[in-house]
XYZ file of N, CA, C and O in Angstrom:
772
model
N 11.399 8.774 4.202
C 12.034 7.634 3.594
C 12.826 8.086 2.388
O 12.564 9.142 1.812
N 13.785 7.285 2.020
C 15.090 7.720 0.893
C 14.094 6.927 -0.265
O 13.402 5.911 -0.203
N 14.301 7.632 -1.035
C 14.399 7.011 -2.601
C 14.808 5.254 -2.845
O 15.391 4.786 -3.822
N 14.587 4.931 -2.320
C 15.445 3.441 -2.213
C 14.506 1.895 -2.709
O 13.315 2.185 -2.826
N 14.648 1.111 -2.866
C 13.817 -0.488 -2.204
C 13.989 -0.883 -1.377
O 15.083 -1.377 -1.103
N 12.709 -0.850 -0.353
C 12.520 -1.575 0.872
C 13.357 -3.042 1.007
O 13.367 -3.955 0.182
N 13.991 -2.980 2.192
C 14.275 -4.506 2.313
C 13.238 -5.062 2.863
O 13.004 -4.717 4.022
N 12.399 -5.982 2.272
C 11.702 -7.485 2.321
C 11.505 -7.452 3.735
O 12.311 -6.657 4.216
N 10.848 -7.925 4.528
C 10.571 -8.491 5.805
C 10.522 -9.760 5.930
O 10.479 -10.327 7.021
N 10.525 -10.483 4.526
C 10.219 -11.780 4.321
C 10.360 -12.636 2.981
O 9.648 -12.090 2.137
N 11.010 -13.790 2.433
C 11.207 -13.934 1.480
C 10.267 -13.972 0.605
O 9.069 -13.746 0.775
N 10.996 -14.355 -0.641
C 9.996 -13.932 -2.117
C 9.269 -14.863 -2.008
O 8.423 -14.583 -2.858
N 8.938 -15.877 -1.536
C 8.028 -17.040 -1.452
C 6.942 -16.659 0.067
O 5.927 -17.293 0.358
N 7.457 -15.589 0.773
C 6.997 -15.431 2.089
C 5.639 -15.569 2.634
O 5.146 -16.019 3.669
N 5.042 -14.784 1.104
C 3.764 -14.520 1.085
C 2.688 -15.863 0.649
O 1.673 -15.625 1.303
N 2.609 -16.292 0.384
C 2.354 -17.717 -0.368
C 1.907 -18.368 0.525
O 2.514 -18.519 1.585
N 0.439 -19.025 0.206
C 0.011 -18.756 -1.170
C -1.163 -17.329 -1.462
O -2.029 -17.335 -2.338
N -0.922 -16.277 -0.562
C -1.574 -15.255 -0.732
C -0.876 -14.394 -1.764
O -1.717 -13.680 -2.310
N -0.181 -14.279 -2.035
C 0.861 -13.670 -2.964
C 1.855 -14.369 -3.113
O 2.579 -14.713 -2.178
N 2.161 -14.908 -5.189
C 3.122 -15.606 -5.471
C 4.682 -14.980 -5.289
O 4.958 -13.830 -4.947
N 5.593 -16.042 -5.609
C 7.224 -15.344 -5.553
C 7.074 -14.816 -6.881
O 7.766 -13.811 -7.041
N 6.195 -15.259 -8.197
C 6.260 -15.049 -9.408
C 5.688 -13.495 -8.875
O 6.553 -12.619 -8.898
N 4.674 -13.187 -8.523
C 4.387 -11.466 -8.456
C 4.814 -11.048 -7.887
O 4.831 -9.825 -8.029
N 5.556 -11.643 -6.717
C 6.507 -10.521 -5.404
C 7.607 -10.290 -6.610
O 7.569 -9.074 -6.795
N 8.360 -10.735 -7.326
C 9.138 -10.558 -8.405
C 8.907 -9.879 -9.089
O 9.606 -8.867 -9.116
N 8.136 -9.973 -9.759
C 7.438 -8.290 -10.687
C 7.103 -7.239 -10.227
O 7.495 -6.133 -10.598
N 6.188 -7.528 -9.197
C 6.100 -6.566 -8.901
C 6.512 -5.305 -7.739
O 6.027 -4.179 -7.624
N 7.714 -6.055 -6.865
C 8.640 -5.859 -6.405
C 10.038 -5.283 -7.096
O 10.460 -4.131 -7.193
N 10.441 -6.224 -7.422
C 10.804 -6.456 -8.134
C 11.546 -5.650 -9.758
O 12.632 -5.429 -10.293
N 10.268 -5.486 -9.943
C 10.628 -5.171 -11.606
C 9.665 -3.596 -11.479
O 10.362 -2.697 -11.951
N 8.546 -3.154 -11.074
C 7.509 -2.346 -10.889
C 8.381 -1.334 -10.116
O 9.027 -0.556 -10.818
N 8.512 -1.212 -8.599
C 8.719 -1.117 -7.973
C 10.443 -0.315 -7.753
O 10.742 0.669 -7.077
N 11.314 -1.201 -8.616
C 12.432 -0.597 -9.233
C 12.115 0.310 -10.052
O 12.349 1.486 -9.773
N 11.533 -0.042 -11.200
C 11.275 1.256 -11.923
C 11.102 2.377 -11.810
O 11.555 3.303 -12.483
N 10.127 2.387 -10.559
C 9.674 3.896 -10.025
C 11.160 4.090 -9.532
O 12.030 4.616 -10.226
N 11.337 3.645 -8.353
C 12.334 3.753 -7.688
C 13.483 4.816 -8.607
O 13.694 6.025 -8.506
N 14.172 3.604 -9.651
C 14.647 4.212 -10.793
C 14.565 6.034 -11.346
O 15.426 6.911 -11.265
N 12.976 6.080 -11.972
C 13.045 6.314 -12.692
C 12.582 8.433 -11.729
O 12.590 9.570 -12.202
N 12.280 7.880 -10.350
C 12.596 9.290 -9.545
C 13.683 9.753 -9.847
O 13.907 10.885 -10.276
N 14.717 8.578 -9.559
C 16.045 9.217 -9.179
C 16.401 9.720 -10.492
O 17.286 10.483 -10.104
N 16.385 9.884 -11.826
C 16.869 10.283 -13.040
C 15.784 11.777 -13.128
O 16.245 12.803 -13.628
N 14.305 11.740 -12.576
C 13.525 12.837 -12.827
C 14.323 13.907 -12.105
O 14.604 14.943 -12.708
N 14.674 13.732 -10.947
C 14.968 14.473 -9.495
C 16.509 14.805 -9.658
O 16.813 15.930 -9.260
N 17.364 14.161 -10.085
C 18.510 14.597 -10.363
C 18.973 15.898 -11.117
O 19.131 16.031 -12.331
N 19.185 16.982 -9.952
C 19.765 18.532 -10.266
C 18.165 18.994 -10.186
O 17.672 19.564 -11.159
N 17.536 18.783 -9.241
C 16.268 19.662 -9.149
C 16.088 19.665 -7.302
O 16.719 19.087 -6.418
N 14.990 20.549 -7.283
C 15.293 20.770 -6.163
C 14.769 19.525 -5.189
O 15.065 19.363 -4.005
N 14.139 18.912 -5.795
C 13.672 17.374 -5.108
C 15.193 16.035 -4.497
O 15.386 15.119 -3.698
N 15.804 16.733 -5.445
C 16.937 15.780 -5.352
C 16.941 15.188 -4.056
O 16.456 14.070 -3.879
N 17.396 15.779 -3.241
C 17.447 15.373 -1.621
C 16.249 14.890 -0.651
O 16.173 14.114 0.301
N 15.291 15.778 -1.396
C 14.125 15.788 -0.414
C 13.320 14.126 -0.377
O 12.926 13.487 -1.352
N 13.259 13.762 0.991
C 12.294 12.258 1.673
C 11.468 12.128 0.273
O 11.478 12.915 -0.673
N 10.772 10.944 0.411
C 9.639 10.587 -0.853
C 8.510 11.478 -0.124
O 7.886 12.421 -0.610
N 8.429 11.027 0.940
C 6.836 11.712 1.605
C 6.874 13.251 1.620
O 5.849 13.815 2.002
N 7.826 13.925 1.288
C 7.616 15.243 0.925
C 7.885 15.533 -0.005
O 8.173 16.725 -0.112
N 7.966 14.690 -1.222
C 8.152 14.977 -2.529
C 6.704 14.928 -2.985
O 6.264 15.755 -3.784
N 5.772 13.692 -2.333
C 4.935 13.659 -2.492
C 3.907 14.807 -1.883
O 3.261 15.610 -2.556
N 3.916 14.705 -0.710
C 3.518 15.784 -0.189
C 3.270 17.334 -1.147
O 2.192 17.911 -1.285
N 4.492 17.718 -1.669
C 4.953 18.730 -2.192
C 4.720 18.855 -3.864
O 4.387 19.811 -4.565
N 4.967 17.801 -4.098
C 5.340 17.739 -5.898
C 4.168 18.251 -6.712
O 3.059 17.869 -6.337
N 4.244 19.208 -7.967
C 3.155 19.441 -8.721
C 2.441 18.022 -9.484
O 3.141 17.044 -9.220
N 1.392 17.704 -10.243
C 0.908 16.419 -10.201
C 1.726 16.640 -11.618
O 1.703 17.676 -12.283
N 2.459 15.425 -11.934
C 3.272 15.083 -13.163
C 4.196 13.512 -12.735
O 4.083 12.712 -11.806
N 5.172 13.603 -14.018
C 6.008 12.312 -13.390
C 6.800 12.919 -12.444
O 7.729 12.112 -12.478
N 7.067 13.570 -11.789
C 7.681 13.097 -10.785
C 7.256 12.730 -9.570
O 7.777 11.969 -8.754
N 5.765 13.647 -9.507
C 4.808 13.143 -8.074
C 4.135 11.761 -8.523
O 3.740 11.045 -7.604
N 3.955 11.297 -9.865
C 3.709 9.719 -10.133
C 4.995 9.157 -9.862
O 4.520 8.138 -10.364
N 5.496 9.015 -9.730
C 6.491 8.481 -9.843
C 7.181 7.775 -8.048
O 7.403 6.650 -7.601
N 7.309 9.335 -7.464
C 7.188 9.602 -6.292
C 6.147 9.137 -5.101
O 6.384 8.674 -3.986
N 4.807 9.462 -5.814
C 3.733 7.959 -5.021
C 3.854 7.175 -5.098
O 3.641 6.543 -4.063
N 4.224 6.503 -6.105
C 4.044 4.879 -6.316
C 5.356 4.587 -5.486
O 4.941 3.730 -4.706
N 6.292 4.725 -5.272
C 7.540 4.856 -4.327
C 7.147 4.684 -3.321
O 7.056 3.507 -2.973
N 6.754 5.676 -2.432
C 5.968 5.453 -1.421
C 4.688 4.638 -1.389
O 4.541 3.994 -0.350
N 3.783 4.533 -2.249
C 2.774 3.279 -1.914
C 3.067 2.022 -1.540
O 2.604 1.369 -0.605
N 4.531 1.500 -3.004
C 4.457 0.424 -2.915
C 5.470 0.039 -1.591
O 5.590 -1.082 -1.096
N 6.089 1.155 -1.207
C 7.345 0.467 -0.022
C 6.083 0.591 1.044
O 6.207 -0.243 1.942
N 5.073 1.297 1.156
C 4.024 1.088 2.512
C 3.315 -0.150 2.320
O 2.965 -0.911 3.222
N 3.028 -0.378 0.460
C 2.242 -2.021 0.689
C 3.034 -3.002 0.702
O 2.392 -4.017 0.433
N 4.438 -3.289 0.933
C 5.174 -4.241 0.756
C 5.029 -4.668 2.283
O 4.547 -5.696 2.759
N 5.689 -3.378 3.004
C 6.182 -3.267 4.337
C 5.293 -3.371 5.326
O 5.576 -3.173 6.507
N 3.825 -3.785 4.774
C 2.763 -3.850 5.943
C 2.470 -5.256 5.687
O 1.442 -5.498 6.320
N 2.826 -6.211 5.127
C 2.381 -7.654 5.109
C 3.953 -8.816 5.551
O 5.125 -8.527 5.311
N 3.560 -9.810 6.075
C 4.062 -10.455 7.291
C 3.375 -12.225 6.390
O 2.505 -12.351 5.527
N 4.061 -13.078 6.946
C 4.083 -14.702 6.082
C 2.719 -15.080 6.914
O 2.713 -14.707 8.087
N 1.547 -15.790 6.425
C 0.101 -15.915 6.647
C 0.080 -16.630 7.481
O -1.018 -17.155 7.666
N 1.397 -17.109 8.567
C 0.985 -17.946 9.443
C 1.381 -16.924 10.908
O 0.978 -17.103 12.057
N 2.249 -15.892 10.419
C 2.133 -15.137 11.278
C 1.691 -13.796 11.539
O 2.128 -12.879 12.234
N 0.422 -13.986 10.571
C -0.686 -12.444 10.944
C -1.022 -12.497 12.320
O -0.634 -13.407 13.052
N -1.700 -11.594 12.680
C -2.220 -11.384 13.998
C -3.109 -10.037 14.107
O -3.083 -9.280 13.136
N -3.922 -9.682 15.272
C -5.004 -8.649 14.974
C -4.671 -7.171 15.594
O -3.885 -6.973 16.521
N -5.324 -6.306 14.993
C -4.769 -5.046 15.824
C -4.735 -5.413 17.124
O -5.361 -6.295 17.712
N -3.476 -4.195 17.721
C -3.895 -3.815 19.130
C -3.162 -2.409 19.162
O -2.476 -1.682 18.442
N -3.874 -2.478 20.784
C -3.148 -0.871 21.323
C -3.928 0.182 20.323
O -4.819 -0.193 19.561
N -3.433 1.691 20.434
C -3.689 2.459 19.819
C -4.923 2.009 18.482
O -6.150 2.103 18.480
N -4.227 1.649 17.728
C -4.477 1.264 16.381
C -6.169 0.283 16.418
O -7.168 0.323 15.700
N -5.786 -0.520 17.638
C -7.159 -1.266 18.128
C -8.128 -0.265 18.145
O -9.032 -0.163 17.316
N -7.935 0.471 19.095
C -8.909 1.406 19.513
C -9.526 2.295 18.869
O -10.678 2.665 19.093
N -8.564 2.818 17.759
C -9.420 4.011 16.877
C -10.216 2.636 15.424
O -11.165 2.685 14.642
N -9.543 1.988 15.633
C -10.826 0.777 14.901
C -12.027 0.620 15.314
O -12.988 0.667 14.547
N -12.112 0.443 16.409
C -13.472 0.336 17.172
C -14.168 1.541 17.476
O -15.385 1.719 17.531
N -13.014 2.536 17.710
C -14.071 3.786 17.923
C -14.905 4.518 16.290
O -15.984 5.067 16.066
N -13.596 4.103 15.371
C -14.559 4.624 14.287
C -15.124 3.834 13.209
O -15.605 4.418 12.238
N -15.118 2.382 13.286
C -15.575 1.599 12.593
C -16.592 0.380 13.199
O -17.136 -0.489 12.517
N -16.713 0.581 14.859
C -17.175 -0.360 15.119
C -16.509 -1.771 15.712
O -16.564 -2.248 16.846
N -15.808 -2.285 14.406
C -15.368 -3.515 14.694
C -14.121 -4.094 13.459
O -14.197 -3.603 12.332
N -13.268 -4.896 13.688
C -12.566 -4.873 12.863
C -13.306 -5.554 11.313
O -12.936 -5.394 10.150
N -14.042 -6.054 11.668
C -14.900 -7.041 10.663
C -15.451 -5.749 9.649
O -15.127 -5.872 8.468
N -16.257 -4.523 10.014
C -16.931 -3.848 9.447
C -15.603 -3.089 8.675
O -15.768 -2.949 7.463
N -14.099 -2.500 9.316
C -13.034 -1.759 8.528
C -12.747 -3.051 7.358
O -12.381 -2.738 6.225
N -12.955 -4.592 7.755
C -12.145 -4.624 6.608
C -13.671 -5.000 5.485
O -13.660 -5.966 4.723
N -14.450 -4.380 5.558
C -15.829 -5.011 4.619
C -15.880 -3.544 4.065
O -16.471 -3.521 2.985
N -15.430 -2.288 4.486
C -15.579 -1.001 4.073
C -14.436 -1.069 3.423
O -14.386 -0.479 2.344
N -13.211 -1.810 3.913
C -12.214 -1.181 3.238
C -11.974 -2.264 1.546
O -11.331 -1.755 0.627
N -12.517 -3.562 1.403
C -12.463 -4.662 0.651
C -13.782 -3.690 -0.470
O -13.793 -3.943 -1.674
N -14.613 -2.817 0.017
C -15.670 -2.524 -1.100
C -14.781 -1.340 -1.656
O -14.883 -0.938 -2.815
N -13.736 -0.716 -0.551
C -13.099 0.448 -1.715
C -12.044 0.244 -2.415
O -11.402 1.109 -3.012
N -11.811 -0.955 -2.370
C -10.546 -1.582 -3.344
C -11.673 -2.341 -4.329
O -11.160 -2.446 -5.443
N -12.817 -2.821 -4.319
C -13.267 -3.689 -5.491
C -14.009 -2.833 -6.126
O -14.384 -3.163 -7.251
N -14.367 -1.682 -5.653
C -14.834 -0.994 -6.594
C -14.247 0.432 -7.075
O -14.857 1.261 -7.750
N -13.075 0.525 -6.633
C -12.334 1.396 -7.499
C -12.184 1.040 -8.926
O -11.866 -0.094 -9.284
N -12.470 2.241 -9.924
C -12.859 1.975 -11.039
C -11.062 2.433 -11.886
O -10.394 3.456 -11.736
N -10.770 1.173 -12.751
C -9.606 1.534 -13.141
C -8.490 1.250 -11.990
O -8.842 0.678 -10.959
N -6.730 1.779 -12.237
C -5.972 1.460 -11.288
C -5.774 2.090 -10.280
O -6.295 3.196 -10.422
N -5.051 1.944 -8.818
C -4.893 3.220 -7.725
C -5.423 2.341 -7.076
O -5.996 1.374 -7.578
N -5.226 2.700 -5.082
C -5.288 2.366 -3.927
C -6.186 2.347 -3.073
O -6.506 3.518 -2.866
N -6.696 1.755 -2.538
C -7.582 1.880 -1.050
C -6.806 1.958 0.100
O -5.887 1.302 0.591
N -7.489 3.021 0.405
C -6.161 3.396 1.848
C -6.853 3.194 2.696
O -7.987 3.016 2.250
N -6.808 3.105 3.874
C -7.330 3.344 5.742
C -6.172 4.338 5.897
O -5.066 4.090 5.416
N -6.428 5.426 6.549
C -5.516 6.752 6.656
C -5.915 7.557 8.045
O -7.092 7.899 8.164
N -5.210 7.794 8.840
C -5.316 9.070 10.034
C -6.069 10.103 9.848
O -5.007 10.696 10.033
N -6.869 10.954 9.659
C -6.874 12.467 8.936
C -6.127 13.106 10.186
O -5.733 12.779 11.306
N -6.153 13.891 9.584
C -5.845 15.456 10.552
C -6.421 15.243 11.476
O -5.845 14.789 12.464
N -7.882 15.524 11.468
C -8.859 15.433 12.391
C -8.483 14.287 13.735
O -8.715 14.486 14.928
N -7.894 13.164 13.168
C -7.777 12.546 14.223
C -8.294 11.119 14.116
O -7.825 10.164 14.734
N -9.136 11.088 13.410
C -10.217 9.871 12.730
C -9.755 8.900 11.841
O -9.025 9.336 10.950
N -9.958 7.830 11.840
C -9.325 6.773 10.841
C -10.213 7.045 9.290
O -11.381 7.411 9.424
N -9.818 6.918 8.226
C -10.987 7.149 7.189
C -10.628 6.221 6.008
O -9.433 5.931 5.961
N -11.414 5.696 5.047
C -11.467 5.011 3.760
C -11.464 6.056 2.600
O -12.167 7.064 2.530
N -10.539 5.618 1.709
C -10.615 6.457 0.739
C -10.272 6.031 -0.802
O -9.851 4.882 -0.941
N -10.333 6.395 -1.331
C -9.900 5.769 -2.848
C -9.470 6.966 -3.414
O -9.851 8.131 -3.528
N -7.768 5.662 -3.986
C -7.264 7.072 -4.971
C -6.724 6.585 -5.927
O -5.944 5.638 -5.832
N -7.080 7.211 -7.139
C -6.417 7.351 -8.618
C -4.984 6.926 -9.052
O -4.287 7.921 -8.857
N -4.195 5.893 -9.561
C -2.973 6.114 -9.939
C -2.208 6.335 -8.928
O -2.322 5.420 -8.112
N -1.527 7.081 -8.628
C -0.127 7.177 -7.441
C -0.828 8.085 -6.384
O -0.124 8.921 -5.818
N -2.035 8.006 -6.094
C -2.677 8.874 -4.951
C -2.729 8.130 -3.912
O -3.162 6.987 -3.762
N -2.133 9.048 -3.019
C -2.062 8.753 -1.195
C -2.089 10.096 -0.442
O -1.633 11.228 -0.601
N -2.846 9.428 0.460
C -3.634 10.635 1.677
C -2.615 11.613 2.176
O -2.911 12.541 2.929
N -1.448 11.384 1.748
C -0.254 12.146 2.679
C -0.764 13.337 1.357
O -1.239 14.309 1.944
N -0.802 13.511 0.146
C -1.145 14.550 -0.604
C -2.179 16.047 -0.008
O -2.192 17.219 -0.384
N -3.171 15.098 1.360
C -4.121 16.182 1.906
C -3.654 16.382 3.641
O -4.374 16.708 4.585
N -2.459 16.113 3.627
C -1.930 16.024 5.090
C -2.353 14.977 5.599
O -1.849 14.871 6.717
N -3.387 13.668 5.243
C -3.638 12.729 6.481
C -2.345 11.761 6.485
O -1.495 11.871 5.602
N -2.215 10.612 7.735
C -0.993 9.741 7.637
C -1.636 8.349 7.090
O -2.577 7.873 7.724
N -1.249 7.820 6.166
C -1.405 6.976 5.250
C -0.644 6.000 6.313
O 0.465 6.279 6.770
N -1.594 4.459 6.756
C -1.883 3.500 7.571
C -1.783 2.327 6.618
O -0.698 1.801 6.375
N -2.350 2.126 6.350
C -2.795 0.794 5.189
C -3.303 0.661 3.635
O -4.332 1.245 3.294
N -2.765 0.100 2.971
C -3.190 -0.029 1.405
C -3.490 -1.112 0.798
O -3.119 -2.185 1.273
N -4.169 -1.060 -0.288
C -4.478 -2.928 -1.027
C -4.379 -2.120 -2.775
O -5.166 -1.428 -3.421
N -3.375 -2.509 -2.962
C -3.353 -2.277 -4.719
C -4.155 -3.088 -5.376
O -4.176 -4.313 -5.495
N -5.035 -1.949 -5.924
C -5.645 -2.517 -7.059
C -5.282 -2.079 -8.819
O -6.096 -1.678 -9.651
N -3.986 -2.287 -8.978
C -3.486 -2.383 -10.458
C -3.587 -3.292 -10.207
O -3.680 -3.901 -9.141
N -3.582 -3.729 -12.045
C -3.529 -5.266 -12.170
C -2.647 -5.762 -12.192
O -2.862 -6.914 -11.815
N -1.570 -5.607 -12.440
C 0.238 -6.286 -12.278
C -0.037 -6.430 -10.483
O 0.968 -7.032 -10.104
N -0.800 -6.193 -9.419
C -0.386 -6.951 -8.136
C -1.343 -8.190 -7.872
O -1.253 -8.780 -6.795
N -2.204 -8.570 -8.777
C -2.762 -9.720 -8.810
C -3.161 -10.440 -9.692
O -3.962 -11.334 -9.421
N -2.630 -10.204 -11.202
C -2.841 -10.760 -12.276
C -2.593 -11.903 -12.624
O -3.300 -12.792 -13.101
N -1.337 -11.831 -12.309
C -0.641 -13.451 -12.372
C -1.204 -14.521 -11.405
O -1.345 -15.651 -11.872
N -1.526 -14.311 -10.172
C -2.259 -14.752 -9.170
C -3.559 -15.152 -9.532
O -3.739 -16.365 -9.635
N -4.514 -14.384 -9.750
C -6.103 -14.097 -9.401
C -6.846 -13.534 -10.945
O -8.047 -13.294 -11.072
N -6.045 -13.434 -11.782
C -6.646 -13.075 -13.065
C -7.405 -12.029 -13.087
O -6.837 -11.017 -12.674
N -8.725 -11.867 -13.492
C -9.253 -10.716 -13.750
C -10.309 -10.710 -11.847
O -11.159 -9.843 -11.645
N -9.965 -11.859 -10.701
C -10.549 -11.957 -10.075
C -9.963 -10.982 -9.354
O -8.949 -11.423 -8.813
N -10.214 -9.557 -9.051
C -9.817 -8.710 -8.239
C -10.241 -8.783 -6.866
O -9.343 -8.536 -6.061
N -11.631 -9.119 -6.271
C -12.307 -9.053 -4.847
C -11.340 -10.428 -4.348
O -10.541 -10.301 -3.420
N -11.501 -11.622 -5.010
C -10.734 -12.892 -4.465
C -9.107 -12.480 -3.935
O -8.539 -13.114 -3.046
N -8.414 -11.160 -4.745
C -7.349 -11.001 -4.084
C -7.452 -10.452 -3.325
O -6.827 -10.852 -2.343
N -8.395 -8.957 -3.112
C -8.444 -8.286 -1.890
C -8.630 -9.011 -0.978
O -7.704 -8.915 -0.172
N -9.604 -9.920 -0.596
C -10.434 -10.392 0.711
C -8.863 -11.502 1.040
O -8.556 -11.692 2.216
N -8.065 -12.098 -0.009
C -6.978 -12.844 1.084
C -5.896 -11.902 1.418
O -4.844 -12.324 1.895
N -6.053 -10.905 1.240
C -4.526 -10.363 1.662
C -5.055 -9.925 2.967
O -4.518 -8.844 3.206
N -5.906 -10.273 3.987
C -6.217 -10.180 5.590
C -5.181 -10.886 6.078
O -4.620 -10.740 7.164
N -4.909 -11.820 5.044
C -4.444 -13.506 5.920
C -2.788 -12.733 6.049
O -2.090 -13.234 6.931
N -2.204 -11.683 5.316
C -1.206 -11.089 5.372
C -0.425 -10.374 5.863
O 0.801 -10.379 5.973
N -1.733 -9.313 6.364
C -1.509 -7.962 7.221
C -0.539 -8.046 8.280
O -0.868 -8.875 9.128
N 0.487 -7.492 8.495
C 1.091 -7.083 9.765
C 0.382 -6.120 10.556
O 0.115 -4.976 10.188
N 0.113 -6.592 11.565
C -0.899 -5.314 11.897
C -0.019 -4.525 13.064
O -0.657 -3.515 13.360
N 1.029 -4.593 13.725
C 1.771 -4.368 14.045
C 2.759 -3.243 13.453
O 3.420 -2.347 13.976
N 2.579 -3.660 12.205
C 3.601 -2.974 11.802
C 2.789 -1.440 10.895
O 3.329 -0.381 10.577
N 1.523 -1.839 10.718
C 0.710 -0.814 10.494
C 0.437 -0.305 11.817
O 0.545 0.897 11.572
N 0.067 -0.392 13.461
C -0.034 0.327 13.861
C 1.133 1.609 14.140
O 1.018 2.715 14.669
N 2.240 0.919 13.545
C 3.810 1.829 14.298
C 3.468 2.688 13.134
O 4.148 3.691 13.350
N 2.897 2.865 12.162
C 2.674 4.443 11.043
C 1.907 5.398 11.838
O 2.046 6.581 11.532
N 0.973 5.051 12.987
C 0.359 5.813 13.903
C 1.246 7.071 14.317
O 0.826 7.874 15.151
């Protein structure tokens, strides 16, 4: 992916009332640009210049430009995996299957994956991620950390900074995780497969 902002799948009100237009705005918005931004001024006349986000990330020593560079890529993967709450729908295909083979059931991925977003301590992501291996896995990461850093393919995310549910949900962090189900494209997370 280019250095860029995702185009929307859906308007700034799209999400609603699981996510306001007031936070798709900020934090779209205003967050989201910034990084965007503030790569392209780090990376300019270096050898990153050209290079995809996912191999900047991939690649980058840990500083601002690989912060900078994750959050780029996080937030265009958490924008780009949610869909307007009347038209979610449940895995299938592929994506079905390694759910069930390594979690059981979809009920148990999202009760594993809702405890590693509420109890990540401080800001950074809960991912569901590919490994290498082949296996779907839960993970928690720090600030601009994503699984593409250890080679796995980064599937799904739930931000837990507080600028993606503050304005919304206040200091209620679990109340935002558990509605953004009602959101998921799941479709569009299985095509990262």
């Amino acid at each position: 992916m280019k250095n860029e902002m995702p185009k929307l799948p859906y308007p700034n009100n799209g999400l609603e009332p699981v996510i306001s237009a007031e936070t798709l705005t900020y934090h779209y918005g205003k967050h989201l640009q910034t990084y965007v931004t503030n790569l392209t001024n780090l990376t300019a006349g270096t050898a990153y210049e050209q290079k995809e986000v996912e191999d900047i990330v991939a690649t980058a020593p840990d500083g601002a430009i690989f912060n900078n560079a994750g959050q780029v890529l996080n937030h265009t993967l958490y924008f780009l995996q949610f869909t307007t709450p009347h038209q979610a729908q449940a895995p299938e295909g592929r994506l079905a299957e390694l759910i069930y083979r390594d979690f059981g059931s979809l009920d148990n991925l999202k009760e594993q994956m809702e405890k590693a977003a509420i109890g990540l301590f401080g800001s950074g992501w809960a991912w569901l991620s590919l490994s290498k291996e082949g296996t779907l896995q839960i993970t928690q990461e720090s600030n601009a950390g994503n699984p593409l850093r250890r080679g796995d393919t980064p599937l799904l995310c739930i931000d837990v900074w507080e600028h993606a549910y503050y304005i919304d949900y206040r200091n209620r962090r679990a109340d935002h995780v558990k509605r953004l189900w009602d959101i998921i494209n799941w479709q569009a997370v299985g095509n990262r497969l």
